[in-house]
Amino acid sequence: MNRSKSLAATSKSITAMARKRSSKTTLIFFLLLSLLAFLSFLPVFASLPSLPSYSHSHDLHFHLPRHQRLHRRQKISVRKFEIAEDKFWKDGKPFQIIGGDLHYFRVLPEYWEDRLLRAKALGLNTVQTYIPWNLHETEAGKLVFEGIADLVSFLKLCQKLGLLVMLRAGPYICAEWDLGGFPAWLLSIHPDVRLRSSDPAYLQKVEGWWGVLLPKVAPLLYGNGGPIIMVQIENEFGSCGNDKAYLSHLVKLARGHLGEDIILYTTDGGSRETLEKGTIQGDGVFAAVDFTTGDNPWPIFKLQKQFNSPGKSPPLSSEFYTGWLTHWSEKMARTDADFTAAALEKIMLQNGSVVLYMAHGGTNFGFYNGANTGADESDYKPDLTSYDYDAPITESGDVDNAKFKAIRRVMGKFSSVSLPSVPPNNKKTGYGSIQLKRTAFLFDLLDEIDPLHIVEAESPTAMEYLNQMFGFVLYVSEYVAKTGGSKLVIPKVHDRAQVFISCSPEVNGGQVSYVGTLERWSNQAINLPNVKCVSSTSLFILVENMGRVNYGPYIFDRKGILSSVYVDGSVLKRWKMISIPFHNLNEVPKFNPVIQVASKFHKVSAGKKLEHKSVGVGGPSFYTGHFSIDTKTEVTDTYISLRGWGKGIAFVNEFNIGRYWPTSGPQCNLYIPAPILRQGENVLVIFELESPNPELMVDSVDQPDFTCGPGQASVHQNEDGKASASLLTPNPLGLRTF
């Protein structure tokens, strides 16, 4: 029985008996009763926190009836975030969520506090973040929660800064992140695991992941003294399927680890169809909505009510779009600041809650960018390295812009406290031109690789089955060329394949020639020239994983050559496969034969000029340059401009800062946060796939640039002098065959 109810019943019983006694006896009993009651409540008073609200309401409090004073005292002592009367309630008071997405995995840990303080200055009281499973479990059973994956430190920092947290635990997150946050090793399991379903094999992996994750965050729930007020189940499932058993299983798992008090929520598009498929009615799960910025929000919030229990539907737009994503070859997505702010105010004017997507976008460092598809899976659209998102806080943290100011003005009208002052933009420095030199040609490295590290099979093997999740795979085979040339067809390649051929070493020293590129989105046959080899011709296909699909029906997205390879209509057999994974954001490959050999070449080249067997300057090669920051100079953010280069990836001080592709655009410059840099010498390494800047020069500049594209692409000349759209010169490049 509740202690207050027990005491009240005892008091009534004693009072009834007291009426039968004399007035003197009654007075004695009353005094004794009052003393006992007072003493019995001393521990209660002692355990209550010291709250500011007591001081300004002290007189009113003690003029209330005793049972109301007791109820109020207990209510104040409970730390609780809940839903009632179609409102959010925080510690017994109505609360309007003014939130924004800010993803810890797109910001270096050294900058977490900087970005969170800028979010507070924007007017936010809540931060929403996804948890990408693939960042934390890079290999099956190998869990990572350090560095940029230190989720707990990020959550504690939010609390330290007075920000609440809405946690999007997945297991699927979308987020324009590789495979929607799923670890790519799920694609290597036989038989195929059905993602986002009740497939027992899939659920077993989810249970293992959440069995580690959720106990880590449970102590940080709001009711346990932490900042987490809500935890999301899955993400926009109504746009994917209708497996209610799967969603209910996730709820059961979450409740088992997090308890009954935490608010679990779903997010779905604001249509009846998506809400019917994606919500979990009857399990006490709050259904939130998202919709296009500029839509009339209130009919959608009215629809939202139909998918929540009576009184349990506070209006919440859990993804209010401040901008939009951008794919390679598109113009940079931009949205008007005043239009965005006006749409936001329409929600907040009627006490609606809102979460900006994004408040701060950040960067897709490493190989973690996602991709989308259009009409079919060949209509493939990979995302930029930058995840600026045209958010009010830019990729580098800048806030001196029209969108930040417009949104802050709206937020300020509804904030219960004065907004913090706006910090200045972080300083950025252009460190000047960086001269590079070619330190290794990819094909020069192959002779140095131990055959034990080369996988052989009758047919090409997907990247995931080679236990390689990111980067590149080199596929090697042989064919007999026909007079007049041959035709190469690969029906299914993910995502981009550069094709080279070579004769044996007895013919022209085994030089290799580029013959064309196959792209997932424009896959066409390639004509293989007759190079008059004495015997068979070696075929080299370098396939790049450009990011797995993160949304839609084609999310099950393996990489590499995924079909037979045909030369003149015949299936090509007997393949050799060499993994070229490189460093990713928070992992180092266990063994990378190509990079190991490239490192050796780099050390040799530091002392003397290498004489490569290759001819010309095009083709997949490693380039290295150095730049210094004076020991008396403050280290600040910078960008490296890749204008004039073709396509590839860049590393600064062994940190993978991402992909570049200025010939496709729109991104010209890659953002380099100051924590990656150091006073003294800094090392830039580029793996260029096509053709480098003729001067082998890269510029360190102090601002972003999203104006690159096909119109800015360099034009190469064929041997006959005609302009060509080819990405490589057709000059033969040296290589010895196996």
XYZ file of C-alpha atoms in Angstrom:
738
model
C 0.000 0.000 0.000
C 1.154 3.532 -0.738
C 2.610 5.143 2.382
C 0.526 8.337 2.216
C -2.729 6.379 1.789
C -1.850 4.176 4.776
C -1.217 7.175 7.017
C -4.423 8.873 5.895
C -6.472 5.745 6.752
C -4.812 5.509 10.169
C -5.542 9.172 10.826
C -9.258 8.751 10.022
C -9.565 5.699 12.279
C -7.943 7.381 15.259
C -10.019 10.534 14.784
C -13.256 8.517 14.813
C -12.310 6.896 18.118
C -11.286 10.215 19.555
C -14.812 11.632 19.237
C -16.012 9.192 21.944
C -13.579 10.485 24.525
C -13.486 13.567 26.691
C -12.238 16.847 25.302
C -9.077 16.554 27.375
C -8.353 13.107 26.117
C -9.157 14.297 22.629
C -6.632 17.094 22.949
C -3.923 14.696 24.174
C -4.584 12.243 21.327
C -4.599 15.050 18.818
C -1.271 16.378 20.048
C 0.260 12.900 20.025
C -1.109 12.212 16.570
C 0.248 15.482 15.213
C 3.672 14.743 16.699
C 3.729 11.215 15.230
C 2.640 12.468 11.840
C 5.309 15.160 11.875
C 8.040 12.721 12.873
C 6.930 10.173 10.310
C 7.374 12.714 7.496
C 10.820 13.914 8.494
C 12.539 11.316 6.228
C 10.332 12.382 3.340
C 11.385 16.017 3.687
C 15.008 14.985 4.114
C 15.001 12.989 0.864
C 13.463 15.690 -1.315
C 15.821 17.572 -3.633
C 16.256 21.266 -3.079
C 14.182 22.782 -5.850
C 13.964 26.467 -6.720
C 10.176 26.176 -7.097
C 9.843 25.730 -3.300
C 11.202 29.148 -2.474
C 8.792 31.214 -4.551
C 5.697 29.146 -3.659
C 6.411 28.432 -0.002
C 3.521 30.408 1.455
C 0.945 29.091 -1.014
C 2.135 25.529 -0.489
C 1.493 25.484 3.225
C -1.951 27.066 2.931
C -3.152 24.101 0.824
C -5.061 21.204 2.444
C -2.701 18.607 3.901
C -3.457 15.828 1.358
C -2.825 18.272 -1.527
C 0.467 19.379 0.038
C 1.539 15.740 0.316
C 0.561 14.983 -3.310
C 2.435 18.013 -4.604
C 5.530 17.130 -2.570
C 5.624 13.628 -4.055
C 5.043 14.905 -7.593
C 7.950 17.319 -7.423
C 10.288 14.618 -6.139
C 9.718 12.329 -9.175
C 11.895 12.803 -12.266
C 9.657 11.786 -15.147
C 9.008 12.464 -18.815
C 5.577 11.321 -19.989
C 2.635 11.868 -22.325
C -0.830 12.849 -21.097
C -3.665 15.149 -22.236
C -2.071 15.215 -25.726
C 0.986 16.943 -24.308
C 4.514 16.074 -23.278
C 5.118 16.479 -19.548
C 8.518 16.939 -17.947
C 8.573 16.640 -14.158
C 4.880 17.393 -13.991
C 4.932 20.449 -16.253
C 3.877 20.731 -19.912
C 6.887 20.616 -22.228
C 7.361 21.590 -25.868
C 10.112 19.659 -27.642
C 12.264 22.053 -29.648
C 14.745 19.607 -31.078
C 17.159 18.948 -33.879
C 19.097 16.045 -35.356
C 22.840 16.143 -34.767
C 24.676 12.869 -35.409
C 27.711 12.107 -33.270
C 29.143 9.859 -35.995
C 29.316 12.723 -38.505
C 31.298 14.992 -36.178
C 34.725 14.388 -34.661
C 34.489 13.902 -30.858
C 36.706 16.935 -30.314
C 33.935 19.035 -31.891
C 30.900 17.489 -30.201
C 30.690 20.190 -27.543
C 31.217 22.965 -30.082
C 28.334 21.746 -32.250
C 26.014 21.118 -29.293
C 26.595 24.631 -27.967
C 25.703 26.001 -31.394
C 22.548 23.884 -31.332
C 21.633 25.432 -27.967
C 22.255 28.899 -29.386
C 19.854 28.011 -32.208
C 17.208 27.491 -29.535
C 17.134 23.713 -29.135
C 16.300 22.003 -25.859
C 16.567 18.482 -27.328
C 18.981 16.620 -29.603
C 17.916 13.667 -31.709
C 20.516 11.214 -32.977
C 20.596 7.881 -34.754
C 22.791 4.963 -33.687
C 24.425 3.268 -36.711
C 24.886 -0.422 -35.973
C 27.653 -0.728 -38.587
C 29.787 1.903 -36.854
C 29.717 -0.043 -33.596
C 29.908 -3.648 -34.820
C 32.384 -3.448 -37.674
C 32.822 -7.219 -37.627
C 30.401 -9.804 -36.293
C 30.925 -9.926 -32.550
C 33.511 -7.116 -32.524
C 31.975 -4.131 -30.730
C 33.441 -0.626 -30.842
C 32.401 2.187 -28.467
C 35.504 4.375 -28.526
C 36.518 7.507 -30.428
C 33.827 8.694 -32.807
C 31.775 5.656 -31.699
C 31.798 6.689 -28.016
C 28.034 7.031 -27.766
C 27.909 7.136 -23.971
C 30.315 10.091 -23.793
C 28.217 11.943 -26.349
C 25.031 11.360 -24.353
C 26.668 12.468 -21.104
C 27.916 15.596 -22.845
C 24.354 16.384 -23.957
C 23.252 16.117 -20.340
C 26.118 18.268 -19.122
C 25.048 20.994 -21.543
C 21.386 20.768 -20.509
C 20.098 19.080 -23.650
C 17.573 16.258 -23.641
C 17.996 13.372 -26.108
C 15.686 11.481 -28.428
C 17.568 8.287 -29.291
C 16.952 6.571 -32.626
C 18.205 3.085 -31.818
C 17.287 1.385 -35.082
C 18.272 -1.313 -35.831
C 17.575 0.299 -39.220
C 18.155 4.056 -39.363
C 18.282 5.139 -43.054
C 20.142 8.450 -42.386
C 21.786 8.512 -45.849
C 24.276 6.139 -44.194
C 25.759 3.001 -45.764
C 23.132 0.196 -45.832
C 20.857 2.269 -43.596
C 23.132 1.556 -40.627
C 23.126 -2.234 -40.994
C 26.562 -3.886 -40.849
C 27.563 -5.044 -44.337
C 28.667 -8.402 -42.936
C 24.956 -9.266 -42.670
C 25.126 -9.595 -46.470
C 27.739 -12.352 -46.211
C 25.479 -14.733 -44.265
C 24.170 -17.892 -45.977
C 21.303 -18.247 -46.623
C 20.382 -14.610 -47.175
C 19.119 -12.795 -44.089
C 15.866 -10.895 -44.661
C 16.545 -7.475 -43.211
C 13.794 -5.553 -41.393
C 11.626 -8.638 -40.950
C 10.648 -11.429 -38.580
C 13.292 -13.693 -40.121
C 14.688 -15.595 -37.079
C 18.251 -15.344 -38.414
C 17.941 -11.555 -38.626
C 16.221 -11.221 -35.248
C 18.991 -13.251 -33.637
C 21.564 -10.702 -34.838
C 19.384 -7.804 -33.686
C 18.969 -9.369 -30.258
C 22.731 -9.723 -29.956
C 23.311 -6.092 -30.962
C 20.598 -4.616 -28.743
C 21.697 -6.915 -25.946
C 24.926 -4.909 -25.884
C 23.628 -1.470 -26.875
C 20.518 -1.024 -24.737
C 22.128 -1.895 -21.372
C 24.712 0.800 -22.149
C 22.067 3.498 -22.588
C 19.620 2.312 -19.893
C 21.409 4.194 -17.055
C 21.048 7.366 -19.145
C 17.263 7.263 -19.454
C 15.550 10.340 -18.050
C 13.896 8.401 -15.243
C 17.314 7.084 -14.208
C 18.823 10.560 -14.066
C 20.031 10.784 -17.674
C 19.042 12.898 -20.699
C 17.171 10.304 -22.841
C 13.454 11.092 -22.925
C 12.404 8.857 -25.846
C 13.765 5.871 -27.794
C 12.729 5.223 -31.387
C 11.798 1.760 -32.663
C 12.996 1.120 -36.265
C 12.581 4.057 -38.663
C 9.871 4.899 -41.193
C 8.896 1.242 -41.387
C 5.575 2.170 -42.973
C 7.470 3.087 -46.136
C 8.987 -0.399 -46.265
C 6.631 -3.165 -45.192
C 3.849 -4.309 -42.911
C 5.440 -6.837 -40.533
C 3.743 -6.013 -37.230
C 5.230 -9.098 -35.565
C 8.713 -7.713 -36.248
C 7.897 -4.321 -34.762
C 6.257 -5.872 -31.711
C 9.321 -8.050 -31.178
C 11.494 -4.940 -31.156
C 9.184 -3.347 -28.593
C 9.449 -6.429 -26.387
C 13.251 -6.341 -26.638
C 13.363 -2.634 -25.813
C 11.032 -2.973 -22.841
C 13.062 -5.882 -21.533
C 16.222 -3.775 -21.447
C 14.831 -0.278 -20.818
C 11.750 -0.861 -18.672
C 8.143 0.240 -18.960
C 8.489 3.946 -18.200
C 10.561 5.130 -21.164
C 8.546 6.494 -24.108
C 9.095 4.335 -27.189
C 8.176 5.967 -30.486
C 7.949 5.365 -34.213
C 8.391 7.864 -37.033
C 6.472 7.558 -40.303
C 5.400 9.762 -43.162
C 2.206 11.689 -42.540
C -0.102 9.556 -44.683
C -2.692 6.989 -43.655
C -0.934 4.209 -45.561
C 2.485 4.695 -43.946
C 0.993 5.139 -40.482
C -1.114 1.997 -40.814
C 1.959 -0.030 -41.752
C 4.544 1.551 -39.487
C 2.815 2.229 -36.165
C 2.532 -0.231 -33.271
C -0.889 0.348 -31.783
C -1.721 -1.463 -28.573
C 1.865 -1.714 -27.379
C 2.025 1.720 -25.770
C 4.278 3.114 -28.503
C 3.894 6.776 -29.458
C 3.469 7.405 -33.203
C 5.248 10.536 -34.469
C 5.068 11.854 -38.028
C 7.228 13.589 -40.603
C 6.141 15.408 -43.755
C 7.344 17.835 -46.387
C 8.331 21.261 -45.118
C 5.594 23.671 -46.160
C 2.757 21.151 -45.893
C -0.163 22.236 -43.706
C 0.848 20.430 -40.495
C -2.436 20.371 -38.606
C -4.457 17.968 -40.801
C -1.480 15.604 -40.524
C -1.377 15.963 -36.729
C -5.127 15.251 -36.697
C -4.453 12.052 -38.642
C -1.637 11.225 -36.219
C -4.169 11.164 -33.372
C -5.949 8.219 -34.964
C -2.831 6.100 -34.464
C -2.264 6.973 -30.824
C -4.354 6.201 -27.751
C -6.771 8.925 -26.568
C -4.858 11.717 -24.863
C -1.520 10.239 -26.011
C -0.934 12.202 -29.216
C 0.997 15.434 -28.711
C 1.662 16.882 -32.185
C 5.290 16.093 -33.098
C 7.082 16.495 -36.402
C 10.105 14.342 -35.648
C 11.797 15.249 -38.942
C 11.215 18.861 -39.929
C 13.394 19.254 -43.014
C 15.642 22.305 -42.917
C 17.283 21.235 -46.183
C 17.824 18.117 -48.224
C 20.504 15.617 -49.251
C 22.563 15.840 -52.441
C 23.863 13.090 -54.720
C 26.894 13.212 -56.976
C 26.180 14.909 -60.338
C 23.292 16.956 -58.873
C 23.202 20.629 -58.003
C 23.640 21.325 -54.312
C 20.239 21.184 -52.585
C 19.237 24.542 -51.115
C 16.063 25.709 -49.351
C 14.954 29.247 -48.609
C 15.610 30.444 -45.060
C 12.450 32.516 -44.621
C 10.228 29.805 -46.111
C 11.721 27.232 -43.731
C 11.291 29.503 -40.707
C 7.676 30.331 -41.610
C 6.777 26.642 -41.936
C 8.401 25.987 -38.564
C 6.430 28.757 -36.872
C 3.114 27.308 -38.106
C 3.789 24.191 -36.041
C 5.052 25.930 -32.940
C 2.319 28.578 -32.788
C -0.181 25.932 -31.679
C 2.178 24.295 -29.207
C 3.361 21.631 -31.648
C 6.715 20.012 -30.994
C 9.332 19.764 -33.703
C 12.729 18.226 -34.447
C 14.835 19.842 -37.157
C 16.338 17.427 -39.668
C 19.087 18.471 -39.769
C 20.168 21.021 -37.169
C 23.757 20.174 -38.117
C 24.570 17.694 -40.871
C 28.307 17.084 -40.645
C 30.393 14.839 -42.894
C 30.244 11.298 -44.296
C 33.859 10.538 -43.459
C 35.418 7.340 -44.791
C 33.215 5.050 -46.868
C 29.998 5.438 -44.867
C 27.955 7.529 -47.295
C 24.694 5.962 -48.397
C 22.878 5.987 -51.726
C 19.380 6.029 -53.158
C 17.710 4.405 -56.130
C 15.049 5.559 -58.521
C 12.866 3.451 -60.779
C 14.999 0.325 -60.310
C 18.215 -0.722 -58.600
C 20.330 0.323 -61.586
C 19.067 3.899 -61.148
C 21.720 4.379 -58.494
C 22.461 7.729 -56.815
C 25.345 7.823 -54.308
C 25.529 10.618 -51.735
C 28.233 13.230 -51.415
C 30.981 13.087 -48.815
C 29.605 16.334 -47.400
C 26.394 16.005 -45.389
C 25.970 19.759 -45.100
C 22.242 19.282 -45.840
C 21.842 23.055 -46.113
C 21.265 22.899 -42.354
C 21.345 26.060 -40.186
C 24.656 24.865 -38.695
C 26.848 24.125 -41.707
C 29.203 21.195 -42.229
C 32.068 23.113 -40.603
C 29.864 24.519 -37.819
C 29.270 27.981 -39.287
C 26.225 29.802 -37.919
C 26.599 33.237 -39.491
C 24.016 32.565 -42.184
C 20.444 33.513 -43.040
C 18.898 30.144 -42.163
C 20.402 29.995 -38.678
C 19.245 33.533 -37.957
C 15.719 32.958 -39.284
C 15.200 29.733 -37.329
C 16.695 31.220 -34.162
C 14.207 34.102 -34.357
C 11.334 31.619 -34.400
C 12.823 29.444 -31.660
C 13.360 32.473 -29.456
C 9.634 33.200 -29.464
C 8.818 29.833 -27.915
C 11.786 29.143 -25.675
C 11.047 29.172 -21.940
C 14.480 30.702 -21.271
C 16.635 33.324 -22.938
C 18.685 31.843 -25.750
C 22.465 31.685 -25.312
C 24.552 34.130 -27.293
C 25.577 32.975 -30.767
C 29.228 31.861 -30.964
C 31.337 33.125 -33.866
C 32.197 30.883 -36.804
C 35.225 28.697 -36.246
C 38.372 30.005 -37.864
C 39.448 28.364 -41.105
C 42.815 28.657 -42.812
C 44.080 28.056 -46.315
C 47.512 26.480 -45.891
C 48.440 27.018 -49.522
C 49.367 24.739 -52.390
C 50.484 21.170 -51.756
C 52.773 19.549 -54.293
C 52.213 15.816 -54.719
C 54.123 13.094 -56.523
C 53.059 9.684 -57.658
C 54.426 7.123 -55.236
C 52.845 3.965 -56.640
C 50.869 2.830 -59.675
C 48.284 0.253 -58.606
C 49.289 -2.331 -61.199
C 52.962 -2.031 -60.296
C 52.112 -3.437 -56.892
C 50.592 -6.700 -58.013
C 53.864 -8.586 -58.510
C 54.669 -7.979 -54.850
C 51.510 -9.568 -53.461
C 51.777 -12.998 -51.873
C 49.596 -15.423 -53.918
C 48.196 -16.714 -50.609
C 46.296 -13.442 -50.304
C 44.655 -13.731 -53.712
C 41.235 -15.429 -53.825
C 40.599 -17.699 -56.806
C 37.192 -18.888 -58.008
C 35.435 -20.000 -61.182
C 33.106 -17.007 -61.078
C 33.456 -13.460 -59.713
C 32.711 -13.194 -56.002
C 30.824 -10.376 -54.271
C 32.886 -8.094 -52.062
C 31.099 -9.184 -48.882
C 31.927 -12.860 -49.522
C 35.591 -11.858 -49.663
C 35.154 -10.537 -46.106
C 35.694 -7.027 -47.432
C 33.007 -4.457 -46.767
C 34.331 -1.190 -48.221
C 36.727 0.101 -50.846
C 37.676 -1.716 -54.047
C 38.146 -5.193 -55.504
C 40.385 -5.990 -58.479
C 39.002 -8.855 -60.583
C 41.496 -10.555 -62.931
C 40.914 -13.142 -65.672
C 41.999 -13.975 -69.228
C 40.271 -14.246 -72.605
C 41.214 -15.006 -76.194
C 40.867 -11.870 -78.294
C 39.276 -11.979 -81.725
C 40.509 -10.248 -84.840
C 38.758 -6.931 -84.976
C 38.212 -6.840 -81.227
C 35.824 -8.329 -78.681
C 32.794 -7.198 -76.702
C 32.666 -7.214 -72.875
C 29.310 -7.365 -71.077
C 28.771 -7.418 -67.287
C 25.001 -7.381 -66.588
C 25.347 -6.501 -62.921
C 28.197 -4.515 -61.446
C 27.983 -2.534 -58.168
C 28.922 0.181 -58.518
C 31.597 1.366 -60.933
C 34.159 -0.700 -62.834
C 37.238 0.455 -64.720
C 38.384 -2.048 -67.335
C 42.002 -2.630 -68.400
C 43.701 -5.189 -70.657
C 47.265 -6.398 -71.041
C 49.361 -8.869 -73.010
C 51.954 -11.171 -71.487
C 55.317 -9.646 -70.480
C 56.849 -10.840 -73.760
C 54.710 -8.327 -75.678
C 55.555 -4.656 -74.998
C 56.716 -5.512 -71.496
C 53.218 -6.422 -70.390
C 51.893 -2.864 -70.533
C 48.277 -2.304 -69.502
C 45.736 -0.219 -71.391
C 42.554 1.392 -70.153
C 39.582 0.492 -72.352
C 36.512 1.874 -70.602
C 34.293 2.242 -67.539
C 31.112 0.391 -66.641
C 28.708 2.218 -64.330
C 25.748 0.724 -62.515
C 23.489 3.564 -63.650
C 24.514 3.471 -67.348
C 25.802 -0.041 -67.920
C 26.754 -0.629 -71.559
C 28.934 -3.099 -73.410
C 32.614 -2.228 -73.774
C 34.598 -2.894 -76.918
C 37.905 -4.620 -76.189
C 40.503 -3.813 -78.862
C 42.634 -6.517 -80.439
C 46.055 -5.805 -78.982
C 47.566 -8.759 -80.894
C 48.750 -10.647 -77.860
C 50.792 -13.770 -78.565
C 48.526 -15.846 -76.318
C 45.511 -14.916 -74.200
C 44.815 -11.372 -73.059
C 44.678 -10.435 -69.379
C 41.522 -8.626 -68.253
C 41.558 -6.385 -65.151
C 38.345 -4.953 -63.692
C 38.714 -2.550 -60.774
C 35.320 -2.261 -59.029
C 34.539 0.528 -56.573
C 31.908 0.302 -53.820
C 30.442 3.824 -53.870
C 28.107 3.373 -50.890
C 25.262 0.962 -50.207
C 21.632 1.861 -50.750
C 20.113 3.079 -47.476
C 16.433 3.410 -48.346
C 13.751 1.705 -50.390
C 13.144 -1.774 -51.842
C 16.738 -2.298 -53.042
C 18.475 -1.920 -49.697
C 19.929 -5.461 -49.918
C 22.893 -4.064 -51.817
C 25.969 -6.275 -52.248
C 29.008 -4.869 -54.006
C 31.419 -5.995 -56.718
C 30.670 -8.078 -59.805
C 27.344 -9.781 -59.075
C 26.766 -11.634 -62.350
C 28.641 -13.634 -64.928
C 31.064 -11.763 -67.182
C 30.646 -12.275 -70.934
C 33.244 -11.822 -73.657
C 31.768 -12.232 -77.130
C 28.765 -13.941 -75.595
C 30.732 -16.596 -73.692
C 30.949 -16.733 -69.894
C 34.426 -15.932 -68.646
C 35.725 -18.361 -66.011
C 38.701 -18.640 -63.640
C 38.961 -15.416 -61.716
C 41.479 -14.017 -59.269
C 40.307 -11.389 -56.792
C 42.399 -8.933 -54.794
C 40.871 -6.870 -51.983
C 41.731 -3.173 -51.739
C 39.717 -2.017 -48.691
C 41.755 0.926 -47.253
C 41.122 2.487 -43.836
C 37.531 3.278 -42.986
C 36.257 5.777 -40.429
C 36.812 3.760 -37.260
C 38.622 0.614 -38.350
C 41.813 -0.622 -39.985
C 41.669 -3.723 -42.215
C 43.309 -6.766 -40.662
C 45.354 -7.296 -43.794
C 45.480 -5.297 -46.980
C 48.133 -6.625 -49.364
C 47.902 -3.721 -51.783
C 48.219 -1.055 -49.095
C 51.037 -2.967 -47.429
C 52.981 -2.976 -50.681
C 52.044 0.649 -51.404
C 53.492 1.655 -48.030
C 56.764 0.004 -48.979
C 56.807 1.899 -52.278
C 56.078 5.142 -50.429
C 59.058 4.648 -48.118
C 61.339 3.909 -51.063
C 60.083 6.890 -53.028
C 60.914 9.209 -50.160
C 64.585 8.642 -50.849
C 64.719 8.383 -54.650
C 62.650 8.721 -57.777
C 60.867 5.504 -58.751
C 61.017 4.229 -62.302
C 57.606 2.686 -62.819
C 56.901 0.107 -65.476
C 53.799 2.140 -66.304
C 53.640 4.677 -69.119
C 51.835 8.023 -68.788
C 50.354 9.624 -65.695
C 46.764 8.310 -65.754
C 45.203 5.296 -64.122
C 44.712 4.222 -60.510
C 47.713 5.525 -58.599
C 48.810 6.744 -55.190
C 49.974 10.346 -54.796
C 51.608 11.779 -51.701
C 52.277 15.336 -50.581
C 53.323 17.147 -47.412
C 52.414 20.506 -45.931
C 53.573 22.162 -42.738
C 51.834 24.219 -40.082
C 54.170 26.478 -38.148
C 54.550 25.538 -34.484
C 53.598 29.108 -33.569
C 50.463 29.027 -35.731
C 47.064 27.988 -34.439
C 45.827 24.809 -36.112
C 42.401 25.483 -37.654
C 39.952 23.830 -40.009
C 40.716 23.829 -43.707
C 39.488 22.366 -47.006
C 41.428 20.729 -49.791
C 40.373 21.667 -53.303
C 40.427 18.757 -55.765
C 39.627 20.829 -58.846
C 41.468 19.429 -61.831
C 41.574 15.900 -60.409
C 39.404 13.000 -61.556
C 37.950 10.715 -58.915
C 39.267 9.022 -55.799
C 39.683 9.116 -52.033
C 41.907 11.252 -49.829
C 43.664 10.669 -46.513
C 45.141 13.303 -44.217
C 47.477 11.990 -41.525
C 46.017 8.499 -42.183
C 42.438 9.696 -41.585
C 40.041 8.892 -44.438
C 38.379 12.233 -45.127
C 36.222 10.792 -47.907
C 35.606 10.539 -51.627
C 36.163 13.280 -54.183
C 34.762 13.483 -57.722
C 34.889 17.048 -59.023
C 34.302 15.941 -62.631
C 30.855 14.831 -61.484
C 30.299 17.510 -58.832
C 28.902 19.438 -57.179
C 31.437 19.009 -54.328
C 34.879 20.381 -55.163
C 36.463 20.645 -51.719
C 36.771 18.163 -48.851
C 36.405 19.453 -45.294
C 39.339 18.775 -42.934
C 38.560 19.492 -39.249
C 41.418 20.905 -37.205
C 41.691 17.846 -34.887
C 42.956 15.814 -37.854
C 45.803 18.263 -38.403
C 48.907 18.941 -36.333
C 51.639 21.511 -36.011
C 54.659 20.548 -38.067
C 54.429 18.165 -41.025
C 51.100 16.847 -42.285
C 50.775 14.102 -44.902
C 48.186 14.010 -47.689
C 47.723 10.749 -49.614
C 45.389 10.488 -52.595
C 44.279 7.360 -54.415
C 43.367 8.789 -57.820
C 41.447 6.435 -60.088
C 41.499 8.278 -63.375
C 43.662 11.250 -64.205
C 45.365 13.628 -61.763
C 45.733 17.348 -61.938
C 48.442 17.865 -64.615
C 50.522 19.843 -62.134
C 49.994 17.245 -59.361
C 48.849 20.091 -57.146
C 46.187 20.368 -54.444
C 45.238 23.609 -52.715
C 44.388 23.996 -49.029
C 41.701 26.703 -48.905
C 39.498 28.320 -46.268
C 35.986 27.742 -47.644
C 33.728 25.062 -49.144
C 32.932 24.891 -52.838
C 29.944 23.129 -54.373
C 30.191 24.484 -57.933
C 31.974 21.611 -59.672
C 30.351 19.401 -62.267
C 30.506 18.072 -65.806
C 30.779 21.572 -67.208
C 34.030 21.981 -65.283
C 35.502 18.591 -66.274
C 38.840 18.460 -68.019
C 38.776 17.329 -71.628
C 41.322 14.696 -72.639
C 42.701 14.186 -76.117
C 42.714 10.874 -77.951
C 45.727 9.766 -79.930
C 44.064 11.147 -83.067
C 43.756 14.526 -81.370
C 39.977 14.480 -81.034
C 38.300 15.522 -77.822
C 37.000 12.609 -75.756
C 34.754 12.165 -72.748
C 37.004 9.317 -71.678
C 38.135 9.602 -68.091
C 41.579 8.206 -68.863
C 43.975 8.738 -71.731
C 44.211 5.612 -73.881
C 47.991 5.500 -73.620
C 49.221 2.047 -72.492
C 50.147 1.822 -68.823
C 52.806 -0.627 -67.719
C 51.953 -3.865 -65.916
C 53.354 -7.349 -65.667
C 50.743 -10.099 -65.729
C 50.545 -12.895 -63.166
